Tab-separated table of C-alpha atoms in Angstrom:
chain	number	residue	atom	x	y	z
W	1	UNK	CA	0.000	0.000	0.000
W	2	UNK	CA	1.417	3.046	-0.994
W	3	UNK	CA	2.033	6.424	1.069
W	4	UNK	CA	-1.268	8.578	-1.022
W	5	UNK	CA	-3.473	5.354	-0.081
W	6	UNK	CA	-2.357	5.568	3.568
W	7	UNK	CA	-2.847	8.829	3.814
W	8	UNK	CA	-6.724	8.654	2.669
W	9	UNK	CA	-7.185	5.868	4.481
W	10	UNK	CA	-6.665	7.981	7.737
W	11	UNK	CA	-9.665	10.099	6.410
W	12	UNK	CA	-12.047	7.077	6.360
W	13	UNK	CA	-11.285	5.487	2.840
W	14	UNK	CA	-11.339	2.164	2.777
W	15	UNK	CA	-12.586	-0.609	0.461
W	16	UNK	CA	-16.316	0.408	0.247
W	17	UNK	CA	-15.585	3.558	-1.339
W	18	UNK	CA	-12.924	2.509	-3.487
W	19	UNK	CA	-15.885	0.061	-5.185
W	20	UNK	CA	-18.060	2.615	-5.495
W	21	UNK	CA	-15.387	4.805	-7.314
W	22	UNK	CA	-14.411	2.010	-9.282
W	23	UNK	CA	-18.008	1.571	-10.352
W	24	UNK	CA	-18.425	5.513	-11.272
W	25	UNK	CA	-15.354	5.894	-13.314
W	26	UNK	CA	-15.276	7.041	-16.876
W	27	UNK	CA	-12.238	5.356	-18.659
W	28	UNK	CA	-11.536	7.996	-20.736
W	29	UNK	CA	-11.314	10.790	-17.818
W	30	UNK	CA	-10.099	9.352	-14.628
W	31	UNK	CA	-10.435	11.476	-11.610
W	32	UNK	CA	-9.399	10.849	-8.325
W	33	UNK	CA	-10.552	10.519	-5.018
W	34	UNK	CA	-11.260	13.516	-2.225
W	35	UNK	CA	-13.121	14.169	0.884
W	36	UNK	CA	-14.358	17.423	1.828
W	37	UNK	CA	-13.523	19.101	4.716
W	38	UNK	CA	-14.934	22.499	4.943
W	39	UNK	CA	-17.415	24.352	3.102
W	40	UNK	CA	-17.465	28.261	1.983
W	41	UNK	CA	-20.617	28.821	0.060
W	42	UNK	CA	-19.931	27.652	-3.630
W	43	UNK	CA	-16.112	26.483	-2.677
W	44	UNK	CA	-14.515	23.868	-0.403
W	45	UNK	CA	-11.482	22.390	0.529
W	46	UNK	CA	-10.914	18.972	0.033
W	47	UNK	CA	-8.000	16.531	0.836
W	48	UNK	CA	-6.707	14.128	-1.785
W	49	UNK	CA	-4.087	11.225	-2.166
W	50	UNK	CA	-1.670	14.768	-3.114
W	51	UNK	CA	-2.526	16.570	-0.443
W	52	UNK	CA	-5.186	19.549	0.916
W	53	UNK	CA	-6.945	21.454	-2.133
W	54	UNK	CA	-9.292	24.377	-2.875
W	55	UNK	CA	-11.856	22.920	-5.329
W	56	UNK	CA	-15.729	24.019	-6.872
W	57	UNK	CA	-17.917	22.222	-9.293
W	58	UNK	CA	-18.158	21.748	-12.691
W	59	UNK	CA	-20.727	23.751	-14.817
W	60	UNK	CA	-22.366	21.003	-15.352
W	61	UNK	CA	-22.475	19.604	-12.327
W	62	UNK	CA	-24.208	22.844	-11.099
W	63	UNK	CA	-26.805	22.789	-14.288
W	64	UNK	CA	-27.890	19.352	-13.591
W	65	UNK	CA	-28.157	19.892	-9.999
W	66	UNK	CA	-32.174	19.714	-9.164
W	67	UNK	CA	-31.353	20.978	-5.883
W	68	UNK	CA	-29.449	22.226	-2.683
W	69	UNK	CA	-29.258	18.953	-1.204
W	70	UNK	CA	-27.580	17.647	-4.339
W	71	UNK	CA	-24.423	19.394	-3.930
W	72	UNK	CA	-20.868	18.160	-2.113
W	73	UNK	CA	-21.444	18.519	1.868
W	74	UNK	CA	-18.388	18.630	4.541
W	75	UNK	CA	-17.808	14.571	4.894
W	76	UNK	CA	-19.089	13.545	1.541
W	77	UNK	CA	-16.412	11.371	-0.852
W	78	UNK	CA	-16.183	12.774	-4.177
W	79	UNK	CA	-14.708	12.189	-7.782
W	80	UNK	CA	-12.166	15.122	-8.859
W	81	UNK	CA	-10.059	16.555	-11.444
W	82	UNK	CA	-6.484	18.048	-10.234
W	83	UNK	CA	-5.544	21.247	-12.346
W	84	UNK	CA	-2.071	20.255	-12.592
W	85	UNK	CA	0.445	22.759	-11.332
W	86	UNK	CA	-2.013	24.078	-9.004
W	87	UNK	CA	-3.356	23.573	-6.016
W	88	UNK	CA	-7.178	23.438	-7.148
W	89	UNK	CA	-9.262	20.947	-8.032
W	90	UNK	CA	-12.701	20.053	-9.911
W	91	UNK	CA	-15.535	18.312	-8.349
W	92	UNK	CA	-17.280	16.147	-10.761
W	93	UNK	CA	-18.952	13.387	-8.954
W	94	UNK	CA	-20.059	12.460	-5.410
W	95	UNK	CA	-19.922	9.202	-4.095
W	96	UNK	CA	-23.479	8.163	-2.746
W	97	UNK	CA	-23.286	8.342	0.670
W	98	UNK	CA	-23.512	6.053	3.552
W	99	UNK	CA	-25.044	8.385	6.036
W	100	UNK	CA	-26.557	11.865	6.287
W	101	UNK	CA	-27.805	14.161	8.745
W	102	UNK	CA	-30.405	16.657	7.701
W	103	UNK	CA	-32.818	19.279	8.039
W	104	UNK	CA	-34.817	21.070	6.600
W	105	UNK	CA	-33.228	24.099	4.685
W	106	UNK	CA	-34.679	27.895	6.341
W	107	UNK	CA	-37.354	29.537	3.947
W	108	UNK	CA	-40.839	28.699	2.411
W	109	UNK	CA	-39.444	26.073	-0.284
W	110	UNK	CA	-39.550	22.557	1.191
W	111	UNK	CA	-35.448	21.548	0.473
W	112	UNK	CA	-33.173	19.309	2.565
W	113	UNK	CA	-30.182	20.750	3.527
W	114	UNK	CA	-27.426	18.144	4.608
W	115	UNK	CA	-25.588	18.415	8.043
W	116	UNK	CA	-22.604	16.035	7.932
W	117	UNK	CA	-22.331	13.567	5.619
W	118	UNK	CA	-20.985	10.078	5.814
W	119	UNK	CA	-20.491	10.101	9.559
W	120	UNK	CA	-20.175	6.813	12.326
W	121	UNK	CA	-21.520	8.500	15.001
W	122	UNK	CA	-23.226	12.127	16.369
W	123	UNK	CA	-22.398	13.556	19.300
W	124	UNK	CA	-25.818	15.196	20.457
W	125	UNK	CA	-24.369	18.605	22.247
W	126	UNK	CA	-26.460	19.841	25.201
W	127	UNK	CA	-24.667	22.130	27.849
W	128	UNK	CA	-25.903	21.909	31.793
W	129	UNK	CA	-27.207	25.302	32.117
W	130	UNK	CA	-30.330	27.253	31.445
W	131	UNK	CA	-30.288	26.228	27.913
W	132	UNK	CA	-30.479	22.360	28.726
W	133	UNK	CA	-33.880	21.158	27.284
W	134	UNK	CA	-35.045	17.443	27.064
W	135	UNK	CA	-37.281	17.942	23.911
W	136	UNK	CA	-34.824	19.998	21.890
W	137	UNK	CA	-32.870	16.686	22.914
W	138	UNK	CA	-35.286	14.677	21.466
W	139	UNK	CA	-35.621	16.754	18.255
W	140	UNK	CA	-31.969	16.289	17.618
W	141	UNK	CA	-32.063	12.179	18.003
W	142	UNK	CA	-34.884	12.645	15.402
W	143	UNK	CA	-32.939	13.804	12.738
W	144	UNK	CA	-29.705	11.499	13.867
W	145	UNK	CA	-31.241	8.167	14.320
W	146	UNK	CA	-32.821	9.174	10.191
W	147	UNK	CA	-28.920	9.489	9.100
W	148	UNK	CA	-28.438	6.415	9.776
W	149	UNK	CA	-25.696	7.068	12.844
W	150	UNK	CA	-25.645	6.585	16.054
W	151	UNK	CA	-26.968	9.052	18.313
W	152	UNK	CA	-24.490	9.519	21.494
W	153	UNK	CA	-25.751	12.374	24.055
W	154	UNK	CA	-22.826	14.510	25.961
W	155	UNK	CA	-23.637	16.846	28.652
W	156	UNK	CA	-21.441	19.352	29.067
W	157	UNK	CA	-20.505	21.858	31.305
W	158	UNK	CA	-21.080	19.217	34.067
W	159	UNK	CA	-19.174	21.179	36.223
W	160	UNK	CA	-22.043	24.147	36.412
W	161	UNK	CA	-24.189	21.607	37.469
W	162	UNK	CA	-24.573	20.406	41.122
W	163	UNK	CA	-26.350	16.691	40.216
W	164	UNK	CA	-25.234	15.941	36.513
W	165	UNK	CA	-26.702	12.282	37.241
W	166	UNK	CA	-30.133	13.077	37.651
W	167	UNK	CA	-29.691	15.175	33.998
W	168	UNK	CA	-28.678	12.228	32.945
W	169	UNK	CA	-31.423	10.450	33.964
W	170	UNK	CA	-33.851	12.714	32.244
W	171	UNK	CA	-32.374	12.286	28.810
W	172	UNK	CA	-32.020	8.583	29.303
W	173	UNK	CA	-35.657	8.229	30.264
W	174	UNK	CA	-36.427	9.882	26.310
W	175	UNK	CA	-33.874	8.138	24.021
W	176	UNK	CA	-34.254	4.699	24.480
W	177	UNK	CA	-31.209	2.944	23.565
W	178	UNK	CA	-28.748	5.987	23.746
W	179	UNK	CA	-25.668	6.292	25.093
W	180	UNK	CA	-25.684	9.941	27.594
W	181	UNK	CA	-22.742	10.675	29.409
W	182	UNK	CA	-22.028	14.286	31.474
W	183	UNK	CA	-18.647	15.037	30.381
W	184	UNK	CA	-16.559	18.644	31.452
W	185	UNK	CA	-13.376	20.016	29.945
W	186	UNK	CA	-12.664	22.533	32.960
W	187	UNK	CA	-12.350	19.210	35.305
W	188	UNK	CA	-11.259	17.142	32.609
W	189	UNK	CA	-14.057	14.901	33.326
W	190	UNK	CA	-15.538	11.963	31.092
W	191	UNK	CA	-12.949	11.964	28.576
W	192	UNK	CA	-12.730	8.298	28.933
W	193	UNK	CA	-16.354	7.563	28.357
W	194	UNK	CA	-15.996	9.380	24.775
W	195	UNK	CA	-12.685	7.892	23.801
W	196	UNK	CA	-14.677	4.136	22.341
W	197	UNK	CA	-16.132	5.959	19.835
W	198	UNK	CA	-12.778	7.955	18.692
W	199	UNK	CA	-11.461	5.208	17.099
W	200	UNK	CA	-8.934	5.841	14.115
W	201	UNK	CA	-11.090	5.962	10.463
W	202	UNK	CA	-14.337	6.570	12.633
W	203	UNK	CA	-15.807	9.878	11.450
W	204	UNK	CA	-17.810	11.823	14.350
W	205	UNK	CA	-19.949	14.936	13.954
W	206	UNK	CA	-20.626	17.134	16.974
W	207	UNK	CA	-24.219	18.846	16.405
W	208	UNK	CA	-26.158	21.024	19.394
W	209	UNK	CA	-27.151	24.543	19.681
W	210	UNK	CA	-25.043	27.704	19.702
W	211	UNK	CA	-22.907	28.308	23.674
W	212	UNK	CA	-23.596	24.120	23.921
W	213	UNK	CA	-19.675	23.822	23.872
W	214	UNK	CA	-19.200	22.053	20.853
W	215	UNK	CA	-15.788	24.078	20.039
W	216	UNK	CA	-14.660	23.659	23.624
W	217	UNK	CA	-15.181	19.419	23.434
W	218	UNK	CA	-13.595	19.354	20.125
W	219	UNK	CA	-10.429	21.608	21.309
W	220	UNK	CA	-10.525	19.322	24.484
W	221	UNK	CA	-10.580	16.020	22.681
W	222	UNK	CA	-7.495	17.135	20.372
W	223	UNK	CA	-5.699	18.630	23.010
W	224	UNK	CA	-5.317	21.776	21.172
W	225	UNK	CA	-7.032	24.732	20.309
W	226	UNK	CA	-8.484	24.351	16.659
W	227	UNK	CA	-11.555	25.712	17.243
W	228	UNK	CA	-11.746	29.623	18.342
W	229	UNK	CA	-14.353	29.949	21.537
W	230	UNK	CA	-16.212	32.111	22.994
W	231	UNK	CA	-18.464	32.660	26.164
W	232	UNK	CA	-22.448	32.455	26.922
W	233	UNK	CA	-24.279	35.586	27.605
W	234	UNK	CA	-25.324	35.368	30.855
W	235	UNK	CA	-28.636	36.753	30.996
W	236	UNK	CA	-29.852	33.786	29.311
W	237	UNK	CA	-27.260	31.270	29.364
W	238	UNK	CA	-27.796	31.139	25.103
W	239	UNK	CA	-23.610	31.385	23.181
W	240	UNK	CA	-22.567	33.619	20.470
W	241	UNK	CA	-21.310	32.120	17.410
W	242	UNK	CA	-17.923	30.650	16.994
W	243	UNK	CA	-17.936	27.859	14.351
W	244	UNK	CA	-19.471	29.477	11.386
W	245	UNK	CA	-19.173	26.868	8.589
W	246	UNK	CA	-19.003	23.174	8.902
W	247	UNK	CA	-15.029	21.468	8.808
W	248	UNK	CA	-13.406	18.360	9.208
W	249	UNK	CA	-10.667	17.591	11.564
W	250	UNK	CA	-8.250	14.871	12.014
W	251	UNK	CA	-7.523	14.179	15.796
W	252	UNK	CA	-4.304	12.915	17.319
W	253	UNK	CA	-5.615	9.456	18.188
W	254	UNK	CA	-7.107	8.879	14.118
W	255	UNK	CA	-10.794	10.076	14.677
W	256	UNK	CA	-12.320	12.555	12.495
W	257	UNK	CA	-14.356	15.225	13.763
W	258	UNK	CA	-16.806	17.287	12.155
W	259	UNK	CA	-18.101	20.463	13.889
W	260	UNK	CA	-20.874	22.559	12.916
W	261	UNK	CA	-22.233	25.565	13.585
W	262	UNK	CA	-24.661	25.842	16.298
W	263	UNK	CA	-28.490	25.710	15.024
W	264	UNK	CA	-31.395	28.377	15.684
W	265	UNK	CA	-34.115	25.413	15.260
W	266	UNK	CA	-33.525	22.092	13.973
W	267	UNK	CA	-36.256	22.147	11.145
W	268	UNK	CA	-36.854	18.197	10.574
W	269	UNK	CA	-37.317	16.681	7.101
W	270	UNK	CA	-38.437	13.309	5.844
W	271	UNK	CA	-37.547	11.446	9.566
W	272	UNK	CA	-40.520	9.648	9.778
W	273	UNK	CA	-38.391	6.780	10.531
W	274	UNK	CA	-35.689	9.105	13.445
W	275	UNK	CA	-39.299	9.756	14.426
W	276	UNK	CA	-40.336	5.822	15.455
W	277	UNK	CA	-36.581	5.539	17.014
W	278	UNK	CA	-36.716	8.010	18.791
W	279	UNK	CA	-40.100	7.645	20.207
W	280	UNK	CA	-40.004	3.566	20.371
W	281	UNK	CA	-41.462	3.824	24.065
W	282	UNK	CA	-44.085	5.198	23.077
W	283	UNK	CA	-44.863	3.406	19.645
W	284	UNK	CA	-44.596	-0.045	21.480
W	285	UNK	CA	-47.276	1.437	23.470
W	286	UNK	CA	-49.795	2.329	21.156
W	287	UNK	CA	-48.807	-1.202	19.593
W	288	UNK	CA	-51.337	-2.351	22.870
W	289	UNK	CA	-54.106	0.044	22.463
W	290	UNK	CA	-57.877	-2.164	22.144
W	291	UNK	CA	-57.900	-0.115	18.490
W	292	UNK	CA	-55.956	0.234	16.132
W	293	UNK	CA	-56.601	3.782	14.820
W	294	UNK	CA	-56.157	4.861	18.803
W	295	UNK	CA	-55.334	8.460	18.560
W	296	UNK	CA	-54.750	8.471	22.051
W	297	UNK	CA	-56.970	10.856	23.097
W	298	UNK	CA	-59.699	9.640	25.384
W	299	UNK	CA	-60.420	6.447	23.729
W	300	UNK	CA	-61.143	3.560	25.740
W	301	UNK	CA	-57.988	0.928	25.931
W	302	UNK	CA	-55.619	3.121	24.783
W	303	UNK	CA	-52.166	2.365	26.919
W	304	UNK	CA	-50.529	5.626	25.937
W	305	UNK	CA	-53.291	7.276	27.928
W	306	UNK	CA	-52.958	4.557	30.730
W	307	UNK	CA	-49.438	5.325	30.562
W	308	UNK	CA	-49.745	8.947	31.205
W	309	UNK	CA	-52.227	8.285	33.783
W	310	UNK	CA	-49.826	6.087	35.633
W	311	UNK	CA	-47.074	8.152	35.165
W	312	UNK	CA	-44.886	5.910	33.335
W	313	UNK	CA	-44.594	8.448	30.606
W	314	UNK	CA	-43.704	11.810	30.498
W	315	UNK	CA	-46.901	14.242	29.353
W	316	UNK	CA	-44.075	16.570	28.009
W	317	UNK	CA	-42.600	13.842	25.827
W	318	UNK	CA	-45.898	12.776	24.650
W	319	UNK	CA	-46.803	16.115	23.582
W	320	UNK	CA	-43.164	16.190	21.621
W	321	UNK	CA	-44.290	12.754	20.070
W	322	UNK	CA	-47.593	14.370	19.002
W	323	UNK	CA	-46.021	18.004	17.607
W	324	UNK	CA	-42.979	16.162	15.337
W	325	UNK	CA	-45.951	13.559	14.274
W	326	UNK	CA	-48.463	16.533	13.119
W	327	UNK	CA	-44.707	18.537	11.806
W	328	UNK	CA	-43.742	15.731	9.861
W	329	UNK	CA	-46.943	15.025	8.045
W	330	UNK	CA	-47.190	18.562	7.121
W	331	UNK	CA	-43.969	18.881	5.532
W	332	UNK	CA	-44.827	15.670	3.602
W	333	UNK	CA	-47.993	17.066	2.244
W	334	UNK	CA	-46.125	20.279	1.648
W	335	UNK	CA	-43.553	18.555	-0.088
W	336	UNK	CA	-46.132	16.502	-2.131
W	337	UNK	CA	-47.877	19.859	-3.353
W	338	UNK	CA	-44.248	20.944	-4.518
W	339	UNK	CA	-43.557	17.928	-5.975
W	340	UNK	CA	-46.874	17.969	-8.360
W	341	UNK	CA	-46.124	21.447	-9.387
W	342	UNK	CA	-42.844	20.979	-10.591
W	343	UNK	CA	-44.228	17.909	-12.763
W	344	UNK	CA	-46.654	20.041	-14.554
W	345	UNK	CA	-43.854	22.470	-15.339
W	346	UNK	CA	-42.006	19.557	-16.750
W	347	UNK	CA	-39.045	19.194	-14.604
W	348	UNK	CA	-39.177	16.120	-12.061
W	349	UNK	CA	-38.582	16.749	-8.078
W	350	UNK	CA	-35.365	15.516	-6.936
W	351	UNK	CA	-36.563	14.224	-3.424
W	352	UNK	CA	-36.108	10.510	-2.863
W	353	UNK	CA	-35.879	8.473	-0.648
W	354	UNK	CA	-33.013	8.494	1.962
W	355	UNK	CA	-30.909	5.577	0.687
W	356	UNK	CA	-31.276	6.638	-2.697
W	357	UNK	CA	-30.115	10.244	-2.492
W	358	UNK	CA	-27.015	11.642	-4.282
W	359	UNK	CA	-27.575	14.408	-2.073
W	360	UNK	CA	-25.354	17.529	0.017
W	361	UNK	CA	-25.556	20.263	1.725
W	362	UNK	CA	-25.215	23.491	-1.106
W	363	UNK	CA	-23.855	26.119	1.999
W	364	UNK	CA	-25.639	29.878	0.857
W	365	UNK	CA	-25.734	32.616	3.641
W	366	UNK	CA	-28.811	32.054	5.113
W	367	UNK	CA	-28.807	28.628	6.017
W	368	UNK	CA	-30.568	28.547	9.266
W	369	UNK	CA	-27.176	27.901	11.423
W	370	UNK	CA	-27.014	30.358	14.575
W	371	UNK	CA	-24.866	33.408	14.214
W	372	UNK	CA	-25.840	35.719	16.173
């Protein structure tokens, strides 16, 4: 194995996406490998088997794009052409992708706008001060457990906190099946609870709101400052913006991080599957109800309503379950309704399904991240 292949390989390339770029060649143009790394609007920097790169899309990539979400995201593998004697490149393919967080893009227009791309596992950001919310929480695992990665829930800032446990508890009790662990860089605590999933090759993306600490884990985790940081305003514990475009860093031990900027409001789109993850308590329970077109209102036999009367589930995480059900099936009809208009203009919708996406995440100004 040579030194270019070795040096990929510590970026996550391995023998699933050399098959897939084996399959998407053109023999009479070869291109080459990359992975993006960061993002800036219509340009991003990859890294190839020659090194780091400054690189944009063909024209024609861009005309036969039907959408945002069908551009190059940070994470994604992609197909390039090295000007030669520069240090530029052009992106003419993407690989389809194994994973993807989304959401849905800021504006009127239903359009997915892609996260991270291609990721292991998502470090669910929540900081232990006025901003900590179980149902924000719970919107978050949504859109994870959809990407097709695993959900992991830190707690940070443990060291504001007098009883991290019983946080801990909370956010256990609503994501069945998640890992939650309170973790602080000022004590240097929990470090070794986040190590198993920084293995070398394993990409992670760190996703929360805005003063969470996402900057402060990742410079904690490396052991250096590569991520600039700054503090919380105090009058309502809420941070100012520090990341301010997605990029992908390689950590001392061989993980690869991803940090994002922190998000106003996680829009959801298409996650009607996150959506049964996430709520799987409560699904199994209306599994039991005597009928089964219980809407679990004040029919008789239904055990979500037994459940709530019993107190073995949360009223505020049933009334989350309801509003992302009622969210969910509105964007679908909403998409629908685009969807038929476009066809009777003559040019097909490019939503599909998730597996069968080509899609990214097309970075324009407004893009719904938290800068403020």
């Amino acid at each position: 194995m040579n030194r270019e292949t070795v040096e990929l390989t510590k970026y996550g390339w391995n023998q699933h996406w050399q098959s897939l770029m084996d399959s998407m060649q053109d023999p009479n143009k070869p291109l080459v490998p990359g992975r993006v790394t960061a993002q800036y609007s219509k340009q991003y920097r990859i890294i190839t088997e020659t090194g780091e790169k400054t690189a944009a899309v063909t024209g024609k990539y861009e005309y036969e794009a039907l959408s945002r979400s069908d551009f190059p995201a940070v994470g994604d593998w992609i197909l390039v052409e090295p000007l030669q004697g520069e240090a530029r490149a052009v992106i003419h393919r993407l690989l389809p992708r194994a994973t993807a967080m989304t959401r849905k893009e800021a504006g009127s227009v239903p359009d997915e706008q892609v996260i991270a791309a291609n990721t292991d596992t998502v470090f669910i950001v929540s900081a232990l001060n006025q901003d900590f919310n179980v149902r924000k929480i719970e919107r978050y695992l949504i859109a994870v457990w959809e990407s097709g990665s695993q959900p992991v829930v830190l707690l940070t800032k443990a060291d504001l906190c007098d009883d991290p446990d019983e946080y801990v508890s909370q956010v256990v009790s609503s994501a069945p099946g998640v890992p939650v662990h309170a973790v602080s860089s000022v004590l240097d605590q929990g470090k070794e609870d986040i190590s198993p999933y920084l293995m070398p090759g394993h990409t992670v993306a760190i996703t929360g709101s805005s003063g969470a600490g996402k900057s402060t884990l990742l410079n904690w985790l490396s052991g250096e400052e590569i991520q600039r940081v700054q503090g919380i305003r105090e009058e309502d514990a809420r941070g100012r913006h520090t990341t301010t475009h997605r990029e992908l860093f390689l950590l001392p031990g061989g993980a690869i991080m991803v940090d994002t900027p922190g998000m106003r409001e996680l829009q959801l789109w298409d996650s009607a599957g996150g959506w049964g993850e996430t709520f799987s308590d409560i699904e199994e329970l209306a599994g039991l109800c005597r009928f089964h077109d219980c809407r679990h209102e004040s029919e008789a036999g239904c055990a979500v309503q037994q459940a709530l009367d019993d107190g073995t589930l949360d009223p505020g995480r049933f009334t989350n379950y309801k509003k992302t059900e009622k969210e969910l099936a509105y964007l679908a009809k909403k998409e629908n309704s685009a969807s038929k208009r476009q066809k009777e203009h003559g040019r097909p919708h490019s939503s599909k399904s998730r597996r069968d996406r080509r899609a990214g995440g097309y970075s324009f100004s407004n893009d719904g991240y938290d800068y403020d």
